[in-house]
Coordinates of C-alpha atoms in Angstrom, one line a residue:
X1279 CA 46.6 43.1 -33.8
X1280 CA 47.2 46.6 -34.5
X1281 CA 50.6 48.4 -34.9
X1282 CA 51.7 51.8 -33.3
X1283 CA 49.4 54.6 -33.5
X1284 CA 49.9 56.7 -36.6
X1285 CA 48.9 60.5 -37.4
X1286 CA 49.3 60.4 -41.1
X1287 CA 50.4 64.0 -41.2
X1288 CA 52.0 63.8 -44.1
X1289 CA 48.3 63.4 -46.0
X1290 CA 47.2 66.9 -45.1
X1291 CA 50.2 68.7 -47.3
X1292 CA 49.2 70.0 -50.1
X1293 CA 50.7 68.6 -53.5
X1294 CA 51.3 71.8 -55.4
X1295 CA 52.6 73.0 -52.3
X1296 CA 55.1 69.7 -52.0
X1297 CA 56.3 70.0 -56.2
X1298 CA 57.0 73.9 -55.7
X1299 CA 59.2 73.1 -53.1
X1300 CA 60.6 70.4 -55.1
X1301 CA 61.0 72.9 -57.7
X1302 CA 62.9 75.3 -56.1
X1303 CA 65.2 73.3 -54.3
X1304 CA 68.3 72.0 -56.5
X1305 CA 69.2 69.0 -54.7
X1306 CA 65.9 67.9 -54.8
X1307 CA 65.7 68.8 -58.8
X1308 CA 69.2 66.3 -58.9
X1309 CA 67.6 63.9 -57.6
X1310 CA 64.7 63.6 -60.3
X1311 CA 66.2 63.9 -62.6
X1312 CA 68.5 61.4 -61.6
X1313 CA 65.2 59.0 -61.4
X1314 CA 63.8 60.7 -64.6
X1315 CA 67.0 59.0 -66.5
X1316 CA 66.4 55.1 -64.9
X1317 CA 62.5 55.2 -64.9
X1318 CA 60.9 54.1 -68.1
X1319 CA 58.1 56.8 -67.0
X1320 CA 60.1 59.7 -66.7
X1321 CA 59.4 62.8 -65.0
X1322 CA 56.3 61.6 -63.8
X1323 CA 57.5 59.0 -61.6
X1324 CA 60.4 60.6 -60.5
X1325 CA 57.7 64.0 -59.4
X1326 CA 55.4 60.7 -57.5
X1327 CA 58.3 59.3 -56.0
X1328 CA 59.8 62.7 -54.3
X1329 CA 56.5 63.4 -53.3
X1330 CA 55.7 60.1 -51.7
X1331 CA 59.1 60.5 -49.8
X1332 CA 58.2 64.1 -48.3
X1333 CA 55.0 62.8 -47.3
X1334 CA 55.8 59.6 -45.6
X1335 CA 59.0 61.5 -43.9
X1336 CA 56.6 64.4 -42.5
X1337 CA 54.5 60.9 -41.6
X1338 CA 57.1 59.7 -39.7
X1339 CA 58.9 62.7 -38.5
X1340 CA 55.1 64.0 -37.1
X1341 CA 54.2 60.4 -35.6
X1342 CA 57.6 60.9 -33.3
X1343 CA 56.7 64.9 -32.2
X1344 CA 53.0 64.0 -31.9
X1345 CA 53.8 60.7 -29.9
X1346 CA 56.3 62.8 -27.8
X1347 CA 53.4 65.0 -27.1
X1348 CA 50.9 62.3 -26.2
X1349 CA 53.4 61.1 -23.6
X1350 CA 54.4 64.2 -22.1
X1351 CA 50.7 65.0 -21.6
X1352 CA 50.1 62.0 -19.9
X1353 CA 53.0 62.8 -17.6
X1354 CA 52.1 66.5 -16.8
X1355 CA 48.3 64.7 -15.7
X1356 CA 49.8 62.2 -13.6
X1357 CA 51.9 65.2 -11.9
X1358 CA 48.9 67.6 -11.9
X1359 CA 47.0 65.3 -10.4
X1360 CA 49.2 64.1 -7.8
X1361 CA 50.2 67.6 -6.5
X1362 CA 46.4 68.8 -6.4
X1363 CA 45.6 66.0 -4.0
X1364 CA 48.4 66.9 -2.2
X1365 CA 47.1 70.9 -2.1
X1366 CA 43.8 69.8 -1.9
X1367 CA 44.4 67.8 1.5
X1368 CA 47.0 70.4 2.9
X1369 CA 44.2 73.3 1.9
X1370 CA 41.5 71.3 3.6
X1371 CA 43.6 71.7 6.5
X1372 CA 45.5 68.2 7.1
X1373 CA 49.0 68.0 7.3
X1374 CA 51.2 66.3 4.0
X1375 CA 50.1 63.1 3.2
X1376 CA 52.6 59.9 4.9
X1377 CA 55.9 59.9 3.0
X1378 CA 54.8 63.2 1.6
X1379 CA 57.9 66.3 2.4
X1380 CA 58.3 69.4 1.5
X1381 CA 61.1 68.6 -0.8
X1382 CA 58.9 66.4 -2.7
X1383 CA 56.5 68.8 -3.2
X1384 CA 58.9 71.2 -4.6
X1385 CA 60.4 68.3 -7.1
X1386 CA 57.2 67.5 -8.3
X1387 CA 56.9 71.2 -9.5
X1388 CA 60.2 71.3 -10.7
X1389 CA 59.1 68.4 -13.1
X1390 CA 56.3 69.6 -14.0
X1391 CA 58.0 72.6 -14.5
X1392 CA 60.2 70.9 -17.0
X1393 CA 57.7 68.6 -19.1
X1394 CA 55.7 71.9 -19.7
X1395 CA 58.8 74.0 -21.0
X1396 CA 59.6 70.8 -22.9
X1397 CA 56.7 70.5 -24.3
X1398 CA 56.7 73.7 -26.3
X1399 CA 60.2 72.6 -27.9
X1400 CA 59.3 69.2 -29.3
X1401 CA 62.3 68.3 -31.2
X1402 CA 64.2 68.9 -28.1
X1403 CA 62.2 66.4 -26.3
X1404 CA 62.9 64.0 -28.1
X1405 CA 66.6 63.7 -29.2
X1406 CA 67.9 66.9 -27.8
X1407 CA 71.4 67.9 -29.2
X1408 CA 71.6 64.1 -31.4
X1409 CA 70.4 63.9 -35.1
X1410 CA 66.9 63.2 -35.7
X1411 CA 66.9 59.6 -36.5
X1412 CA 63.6 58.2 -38.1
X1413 CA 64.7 54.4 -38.0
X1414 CA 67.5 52.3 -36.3
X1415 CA 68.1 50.8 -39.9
X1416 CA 68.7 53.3 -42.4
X1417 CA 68.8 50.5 -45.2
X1418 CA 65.3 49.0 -44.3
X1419 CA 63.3 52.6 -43.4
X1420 CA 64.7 53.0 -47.6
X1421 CA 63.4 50.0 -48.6
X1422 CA 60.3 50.4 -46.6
X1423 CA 59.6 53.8 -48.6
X1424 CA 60.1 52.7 -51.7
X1425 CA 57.8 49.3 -51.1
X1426 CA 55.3 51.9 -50.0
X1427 CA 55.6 53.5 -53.2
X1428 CA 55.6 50.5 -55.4
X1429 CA 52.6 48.8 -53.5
X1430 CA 50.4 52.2 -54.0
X1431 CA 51.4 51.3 -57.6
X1432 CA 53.8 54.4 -57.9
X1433 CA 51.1 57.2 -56.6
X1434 CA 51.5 58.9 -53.6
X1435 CA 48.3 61.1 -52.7
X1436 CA 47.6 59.1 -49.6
X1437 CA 50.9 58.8 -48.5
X1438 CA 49.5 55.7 -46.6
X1439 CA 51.5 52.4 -45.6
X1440 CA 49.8 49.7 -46.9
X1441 CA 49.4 46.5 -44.2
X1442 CA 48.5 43.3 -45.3
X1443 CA 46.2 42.7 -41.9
X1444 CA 44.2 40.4 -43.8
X1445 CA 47.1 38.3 -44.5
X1446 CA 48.2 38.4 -40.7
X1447 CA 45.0 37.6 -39.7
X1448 CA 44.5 34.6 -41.9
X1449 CA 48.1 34.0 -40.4
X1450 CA 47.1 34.0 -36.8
X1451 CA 43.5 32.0 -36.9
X1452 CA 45.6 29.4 -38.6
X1453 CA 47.5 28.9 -35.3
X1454 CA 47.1 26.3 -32.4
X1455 CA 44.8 27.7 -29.6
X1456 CA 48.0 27.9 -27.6
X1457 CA 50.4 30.2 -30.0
X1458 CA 47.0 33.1 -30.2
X1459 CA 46.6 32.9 -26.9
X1460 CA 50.5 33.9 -26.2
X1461 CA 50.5 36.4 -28.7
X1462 CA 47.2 37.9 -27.2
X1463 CA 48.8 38.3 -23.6
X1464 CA 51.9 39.5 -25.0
X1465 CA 49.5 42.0 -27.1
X1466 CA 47.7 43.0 -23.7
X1467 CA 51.2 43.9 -22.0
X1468 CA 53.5 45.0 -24.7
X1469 CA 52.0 45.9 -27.9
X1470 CA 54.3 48.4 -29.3
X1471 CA 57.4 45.8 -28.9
X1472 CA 55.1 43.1 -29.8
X1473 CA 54.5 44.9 -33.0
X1474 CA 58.1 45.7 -33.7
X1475 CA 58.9 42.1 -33.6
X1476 CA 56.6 41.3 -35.9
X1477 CA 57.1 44.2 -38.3
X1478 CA 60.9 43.4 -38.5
X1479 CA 62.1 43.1 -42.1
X1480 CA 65.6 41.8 -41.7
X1481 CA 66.8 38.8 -39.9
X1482 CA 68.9 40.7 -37.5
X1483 CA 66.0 43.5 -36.7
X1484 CA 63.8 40.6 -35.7
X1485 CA 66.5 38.9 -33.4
X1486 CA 66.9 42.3 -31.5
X1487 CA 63.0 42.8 -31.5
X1488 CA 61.9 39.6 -29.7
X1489 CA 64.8 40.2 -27.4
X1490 CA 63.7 43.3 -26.2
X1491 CA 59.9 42.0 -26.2
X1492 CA 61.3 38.8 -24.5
X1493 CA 62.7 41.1 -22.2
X1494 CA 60.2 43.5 -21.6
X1495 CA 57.6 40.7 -20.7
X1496 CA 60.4 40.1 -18.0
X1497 CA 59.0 37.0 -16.7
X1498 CA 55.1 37.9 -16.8
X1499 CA 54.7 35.1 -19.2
X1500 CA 56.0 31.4 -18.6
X1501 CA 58.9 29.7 -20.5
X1502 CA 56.0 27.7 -22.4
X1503 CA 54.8 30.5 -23.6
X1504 CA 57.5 32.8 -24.2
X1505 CA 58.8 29.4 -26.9
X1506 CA 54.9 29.5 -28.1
X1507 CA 55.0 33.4 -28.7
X1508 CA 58.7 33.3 -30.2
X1509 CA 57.2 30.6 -32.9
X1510 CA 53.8 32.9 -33.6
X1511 CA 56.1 36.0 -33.8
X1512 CA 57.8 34.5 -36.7
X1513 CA 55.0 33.3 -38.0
X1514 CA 53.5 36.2 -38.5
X1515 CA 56.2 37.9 -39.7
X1516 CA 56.3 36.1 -42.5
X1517 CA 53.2 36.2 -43.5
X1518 CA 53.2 39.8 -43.4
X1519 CA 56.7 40.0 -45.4
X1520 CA 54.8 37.6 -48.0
X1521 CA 51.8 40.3 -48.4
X1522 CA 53.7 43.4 -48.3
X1523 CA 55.7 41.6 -51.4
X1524 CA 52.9 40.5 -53.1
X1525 CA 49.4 41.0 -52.9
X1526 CA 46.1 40.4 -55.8
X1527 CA 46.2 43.5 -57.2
X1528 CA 50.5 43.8 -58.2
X1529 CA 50.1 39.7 -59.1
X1530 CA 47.1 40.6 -61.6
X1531 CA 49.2 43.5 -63.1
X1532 CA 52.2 41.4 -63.7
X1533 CA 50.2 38.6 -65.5
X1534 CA 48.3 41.2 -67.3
X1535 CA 51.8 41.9 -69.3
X1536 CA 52.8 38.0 -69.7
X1537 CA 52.1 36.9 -73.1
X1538 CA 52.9 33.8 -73.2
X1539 CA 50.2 31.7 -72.2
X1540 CA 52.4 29.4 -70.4
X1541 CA 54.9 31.4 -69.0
X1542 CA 51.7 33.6 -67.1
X1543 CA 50.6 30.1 -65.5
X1544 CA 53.8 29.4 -63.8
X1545 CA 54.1 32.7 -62.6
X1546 CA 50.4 32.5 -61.2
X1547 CA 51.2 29.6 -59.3
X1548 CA 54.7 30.1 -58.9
X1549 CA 57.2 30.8 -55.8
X1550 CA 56.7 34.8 -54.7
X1551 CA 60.3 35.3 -53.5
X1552 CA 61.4 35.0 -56.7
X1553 CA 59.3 34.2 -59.9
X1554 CA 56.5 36.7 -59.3
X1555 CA 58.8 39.5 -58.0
X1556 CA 60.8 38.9 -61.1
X1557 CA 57.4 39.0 -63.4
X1558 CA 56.9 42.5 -61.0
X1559 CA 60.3 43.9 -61.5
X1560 CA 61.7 42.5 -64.7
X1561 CA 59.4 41.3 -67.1
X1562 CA 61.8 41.4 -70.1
X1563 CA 64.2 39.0 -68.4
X1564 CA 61.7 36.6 -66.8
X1565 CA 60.6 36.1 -70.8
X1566 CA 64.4 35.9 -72.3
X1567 CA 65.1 33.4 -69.0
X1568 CA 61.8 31.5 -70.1
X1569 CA 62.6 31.2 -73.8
X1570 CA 66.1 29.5 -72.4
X1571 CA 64.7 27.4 -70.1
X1572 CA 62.2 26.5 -72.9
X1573 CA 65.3 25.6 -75.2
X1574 CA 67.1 23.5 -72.5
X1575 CA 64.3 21.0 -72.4
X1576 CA 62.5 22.8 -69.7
X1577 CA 58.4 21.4 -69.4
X1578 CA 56.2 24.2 -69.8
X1579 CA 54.3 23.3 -66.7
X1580 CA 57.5 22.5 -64.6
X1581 CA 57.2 25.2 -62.4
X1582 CA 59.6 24.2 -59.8
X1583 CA 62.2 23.5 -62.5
X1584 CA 61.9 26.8 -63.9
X1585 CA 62.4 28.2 -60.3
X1586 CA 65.5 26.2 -59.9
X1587 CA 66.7 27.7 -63.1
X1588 CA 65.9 31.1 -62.5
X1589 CA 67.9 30.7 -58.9
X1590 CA 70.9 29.2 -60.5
X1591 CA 71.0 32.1 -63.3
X1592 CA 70.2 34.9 -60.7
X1593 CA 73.6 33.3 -57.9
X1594 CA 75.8 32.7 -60.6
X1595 CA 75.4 35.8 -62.7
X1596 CA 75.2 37.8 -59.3
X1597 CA 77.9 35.9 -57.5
X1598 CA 80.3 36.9 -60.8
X1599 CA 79.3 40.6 -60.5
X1600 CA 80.8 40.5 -56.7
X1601 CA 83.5 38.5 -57.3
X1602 CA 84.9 41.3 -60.1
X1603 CA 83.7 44.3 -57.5
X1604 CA 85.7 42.1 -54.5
X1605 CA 88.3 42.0 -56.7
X1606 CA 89.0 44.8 -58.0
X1607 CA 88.6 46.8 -54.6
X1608 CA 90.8 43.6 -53.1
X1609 CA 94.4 44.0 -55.5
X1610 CA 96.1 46.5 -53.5
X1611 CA 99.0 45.3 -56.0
X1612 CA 97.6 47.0 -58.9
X1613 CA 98.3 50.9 -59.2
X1614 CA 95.4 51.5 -62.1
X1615 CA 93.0 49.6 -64.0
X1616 CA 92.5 49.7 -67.9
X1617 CA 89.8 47.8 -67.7
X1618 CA 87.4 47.6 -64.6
X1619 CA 84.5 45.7 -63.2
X1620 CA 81.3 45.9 -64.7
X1621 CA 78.0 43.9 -64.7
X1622 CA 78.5 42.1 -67.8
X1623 CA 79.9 38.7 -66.8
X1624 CA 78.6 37.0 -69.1
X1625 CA 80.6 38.5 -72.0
X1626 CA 83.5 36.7 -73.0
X1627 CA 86.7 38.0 -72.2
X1628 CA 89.3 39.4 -69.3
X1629 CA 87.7 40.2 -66.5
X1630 CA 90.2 43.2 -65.2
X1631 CA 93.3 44.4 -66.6
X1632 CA 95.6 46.6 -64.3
X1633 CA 98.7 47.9 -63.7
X1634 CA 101.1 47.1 -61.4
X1635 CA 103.2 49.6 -58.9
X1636 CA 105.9 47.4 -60.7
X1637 CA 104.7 48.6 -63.6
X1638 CA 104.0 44.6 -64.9
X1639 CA 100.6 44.2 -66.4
X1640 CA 98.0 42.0 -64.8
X1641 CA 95.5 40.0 -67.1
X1642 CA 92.7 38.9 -64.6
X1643 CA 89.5 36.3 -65.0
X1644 CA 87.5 36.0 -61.4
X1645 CA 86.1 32.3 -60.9
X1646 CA 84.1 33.2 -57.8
X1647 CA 83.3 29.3 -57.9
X1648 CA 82.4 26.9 -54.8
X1649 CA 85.2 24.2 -55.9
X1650 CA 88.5 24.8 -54.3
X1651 CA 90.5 23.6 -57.9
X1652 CA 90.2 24.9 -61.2
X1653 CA 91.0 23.3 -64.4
X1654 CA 90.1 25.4 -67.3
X1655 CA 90.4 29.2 -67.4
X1656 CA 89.6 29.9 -71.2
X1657 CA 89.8 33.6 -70.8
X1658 CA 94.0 33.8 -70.2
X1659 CA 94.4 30.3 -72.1
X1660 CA 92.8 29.1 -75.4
X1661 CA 91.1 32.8 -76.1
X1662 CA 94.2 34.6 -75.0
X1663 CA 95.5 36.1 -77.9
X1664 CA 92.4 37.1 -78.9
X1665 CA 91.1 38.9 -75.6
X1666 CA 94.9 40.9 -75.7
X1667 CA 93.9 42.4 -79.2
X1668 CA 91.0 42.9 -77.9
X1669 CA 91.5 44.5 -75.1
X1670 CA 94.3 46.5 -76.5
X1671 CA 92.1 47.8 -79.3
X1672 CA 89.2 48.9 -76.7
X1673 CA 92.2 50.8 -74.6
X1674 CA 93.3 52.4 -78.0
X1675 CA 89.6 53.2 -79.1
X1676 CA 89.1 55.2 -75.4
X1677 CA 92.2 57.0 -75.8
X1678 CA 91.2 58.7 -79.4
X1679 CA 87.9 59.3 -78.0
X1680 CA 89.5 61.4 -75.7
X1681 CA 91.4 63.1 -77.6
X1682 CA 88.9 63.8 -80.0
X1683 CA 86.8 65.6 -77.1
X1684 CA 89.7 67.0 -75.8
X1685 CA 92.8 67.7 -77.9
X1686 CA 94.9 68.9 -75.4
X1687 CA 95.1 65.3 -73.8
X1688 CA 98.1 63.2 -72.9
X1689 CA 97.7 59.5 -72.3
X1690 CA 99.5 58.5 -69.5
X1691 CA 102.8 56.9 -71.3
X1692 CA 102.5 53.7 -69.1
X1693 CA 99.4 53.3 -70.5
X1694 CA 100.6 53.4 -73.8
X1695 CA 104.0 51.5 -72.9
X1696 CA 101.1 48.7 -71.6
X1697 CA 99.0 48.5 -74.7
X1698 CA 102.1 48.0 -76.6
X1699 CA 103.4 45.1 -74.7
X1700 CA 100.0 43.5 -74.3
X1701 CA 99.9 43.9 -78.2
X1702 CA 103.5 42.7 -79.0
X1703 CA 102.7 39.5 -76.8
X1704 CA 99.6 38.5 -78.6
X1705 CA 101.7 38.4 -81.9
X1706 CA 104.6 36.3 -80.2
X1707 CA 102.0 33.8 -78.7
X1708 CA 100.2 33.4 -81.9
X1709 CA 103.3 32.8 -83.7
X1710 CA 104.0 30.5 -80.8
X1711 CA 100.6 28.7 -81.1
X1712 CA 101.4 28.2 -85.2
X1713 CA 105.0 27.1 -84.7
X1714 CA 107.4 24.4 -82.6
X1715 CA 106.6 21.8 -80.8
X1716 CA 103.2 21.4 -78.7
X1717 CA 105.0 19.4 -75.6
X1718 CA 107.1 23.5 -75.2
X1719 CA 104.2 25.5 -75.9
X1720 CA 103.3 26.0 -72.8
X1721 CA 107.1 27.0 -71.2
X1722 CA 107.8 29.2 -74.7
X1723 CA 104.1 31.4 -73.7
X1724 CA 105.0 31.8 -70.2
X1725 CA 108.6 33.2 -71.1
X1726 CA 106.8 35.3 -73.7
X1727 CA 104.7 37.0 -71.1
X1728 CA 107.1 37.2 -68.9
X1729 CA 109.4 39.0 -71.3
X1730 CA 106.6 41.7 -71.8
X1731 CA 105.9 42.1 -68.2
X1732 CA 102.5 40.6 -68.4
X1733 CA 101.1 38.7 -65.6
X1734 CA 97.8 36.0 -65.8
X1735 CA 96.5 35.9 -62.6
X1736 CA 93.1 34.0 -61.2
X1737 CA 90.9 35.8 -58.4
X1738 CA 88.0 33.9 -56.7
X1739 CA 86.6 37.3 -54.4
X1740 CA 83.2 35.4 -54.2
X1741 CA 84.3 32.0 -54.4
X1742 CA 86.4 29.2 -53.1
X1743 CA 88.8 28.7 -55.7
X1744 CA 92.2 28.2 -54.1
X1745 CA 94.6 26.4 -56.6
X1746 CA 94.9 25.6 -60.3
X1747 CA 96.2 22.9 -62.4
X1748 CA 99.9 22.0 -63.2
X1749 CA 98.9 22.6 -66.4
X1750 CA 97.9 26.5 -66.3
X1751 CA 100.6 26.7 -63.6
X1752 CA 103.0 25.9 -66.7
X1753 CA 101.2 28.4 -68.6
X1754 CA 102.3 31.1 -66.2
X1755 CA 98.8 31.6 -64.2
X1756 CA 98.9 31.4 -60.4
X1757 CA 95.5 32.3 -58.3
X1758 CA 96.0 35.7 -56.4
X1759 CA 94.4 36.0 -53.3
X1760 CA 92.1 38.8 -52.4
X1761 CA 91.4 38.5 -48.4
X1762 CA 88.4 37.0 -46.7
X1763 CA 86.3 35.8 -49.2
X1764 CA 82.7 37.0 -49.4
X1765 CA 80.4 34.9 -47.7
X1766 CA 77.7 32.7 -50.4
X1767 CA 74.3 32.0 -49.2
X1768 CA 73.3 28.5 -49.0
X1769 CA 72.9 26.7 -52.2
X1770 CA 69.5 25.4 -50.9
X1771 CA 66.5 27.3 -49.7
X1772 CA 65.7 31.0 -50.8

């Protein structure tokens, strides 16, 4: 099974030709060095990447004029063909053929007319006065260049797409009879959509893809079979997702930089959604991750166990990144932010710190957790005074630093106002803590904080947190909600 023709125009450009206009085009001179700054190879990767780009683009961009072409030339044959056996009859001297008037003649040259002129203005042709669009999802035509890229192990003189056919061929002989013998007729009658089906890389993609090969078979196949070729279909596309992420020659690489003796094994024989792409991508943190596991108890030949810890480091760490983005882009209540998101979650500490339109100070921790209660929130409780000094000497630290680079600069004086408050509270609730009776502790903090303006507040933007304990209730804290929250995958499965 083969996919859509392809011209591979993009191989024919020449490369110094493809760098000098690189060179001479400032965007395009943005943009590496913009990939120069987050490659560990520099310049050279970021030159090999644009260049892969303009090839595969003039590749894609040339498959749709050159396709266009094709069809129109078939068309202008069919037409030619038809109106000389119409001349050819009339000149022999017979009347027009049955069915066969004048009118039609004339239409027939009229289109053929109109497929030549169209021909000679290609664009045109295709998508007339609408923007050129190379793919119906922008996202996945990205990802697809860049898995190009990183397949061709970041060169791009052949500007090829690599496609694991082996793979999908091992795929389809291991089907029943019945399955290759759909996918065959469906390959006779509709190849191009069968292809699309198969090629789709997103969930959605491949839904609308068998659709419209369901629908294009429109009936020619029997309800048996259209189940039989639905199954195959996503059979194969995941065997082809499984080569195009990993294939011998990107395993061998990544196990060439393991180490550890161990740790290579596991990843040899390990799962490729995650374990090998993480050997591939991230070596450093599939060693640091290891080294944990290692120190929890982890077997060194538990495979699946390490798995399972790397999944449950990856959704919790990730899940805590969205649920400070969600919430921070959720708080229509706060005016500014003194301290933002960031990708750090595991550092102890306040999450966000704000300011009101009220001009009250909000202390935040996200616990984008799957439990609906939460009991402990160490951040605004037992670590409280410590993250408001903190936090008010970081705020302090960025404000000299800008006036150092520029002494003209003001702070803003509720900023200032802010820091002093969140600094005056973090003395009264330490003298609190030290003094008085535990049984008012809690009561004596909340007034405290309340005194300064300062609000603790609980967001769950990735979770299902909902409510707290009477306990940090007393202490002041109440959960703020921050809309719809965002959906979590599964816990099992990928």
């Amino acid at each position: 099974m083969t996919g859509p023709r392809r011209f591979r125009a993009g191989r024919f450009l020449d490369a110094a030709a493809v760098r000098a206009a690189a060179d001479a085009n400032p965007r395009l001179q943005s943009f590496m060095r913009t990939i120069a700054a987050h490659s560990e190879a520099g310049d050279v990767r970021s030159r090999r990447l644009l260049e892969h780009l303009i090839r595969r683009v003039v590749d894609d961009v040339g498959d749709l004029h050159l396709n266009n072409a094709l069809n129109r030339l078939e068309r202008i044959a069919v037409l030619r063909d038809n109106i000389a056996a119409i001349l050819d009859h009339v000149l022999e001297g017979g009347t027009l053929p049955e069915g066969v008037r004048l009118e039609t003649l004339g239409e027939r040259f009229d289109q053929l007319n109109t497929e030549m002129r169209e021909l000679s203005r290609p664009r045109e042709g295709i998508v007339g006065d609408a923007p050129l669009r190379l793919a119906d999802d922008a996202a996945q035509y990205a990802d697809s260049l860049l898995r190009e890229f990183e397949v061709a192990g970041g060169t791009s003189a052949a500007g090829w797409h690599v496609e694991p056919a082996a793979v999908v061929q091992d795929a389809f002989r291991a089907m029943p009879a019945d399955q290759q013998a759909a996918l065959r007729r469906a390959a006779e009658l509709e190849p191009e959509a069968l292809w699309r089906a198969v090629a789709a890389e997103t969930e959605s993609g491949s839904r609308a893809a068998v659709t419209d090969l369901e629908t294009r078979l429109g009936g020619r196949l029997t309800p048996d079979d259209v189940a039989r070729l639905r199954t195959a279909v996503g059979e194969l596309g995941k065997a082809r997702s499984k080569g195009l992420h990993m294939n011998d020659a990107r395993l061998t690489e990544a196990l060439a930089r393991i180490a550890d003796p161990e740790l290579r094994a596991v990843v040899a024989s390990g799962d490729i959604w995650l374990t090998q792409q993480l050997a591939v991508h991230n070596p450093e943190a599939l060693a640091t991750l290891w080294r944990r596991f290692r120190d929890r108890g982890g077997r060194a030949d538990d495979g699946p166990g390490f798995r399972a810890y790397l999944r449950h480091d990856m959704v919790t760490y990730g899940r805590g990144v969205l649920g400070e983005y969600g919430a921070a882009f959720s708080l229509s209540s706060i005016e500014l932010f003194l301290k933002g998101p960031d990708a750090n979650v595991k550092v102890a500490g306040t999450d966000l710190v704000g300011i009101g339109h009220d001009g009250w100070v909000w202390l935040i921790d996200d616990k984008s957790h799957r439990a609906r209660s939460v009991s402990g929130v160490s951040a605004l409780t037992d670590n409280l005074v410590t993250n408001l000094r903190r936090d008010a000497s970081d705020f302090r630290d960025a404000i000299a630093r800008l006036q150092r680079d520029d002494p003209g600069f003001t702070p803003d004086p509720r900023i200032v106002d802010a820091i002093s408050r969140m600094e005056d509270a973090a003395a009264e609730i330490d003298r609190i803590n030290r003094r008085g009776s535990a049984s008012t502790r809690p009561a004596r903090i909340s007034a405290a904080l309340a005194e300064r303006r300062l609000r603790l507040r609980v967001t769950s933007a990735a979770g299902e947190v909902r409510e707290i304990t009477q306990a940090l209730r007393d202490l002041g804290l109440a959960v703020e909600p921050t809309g719809a929250p965002v959906p979590l995958p599964p816990i099992g499965g990928r």
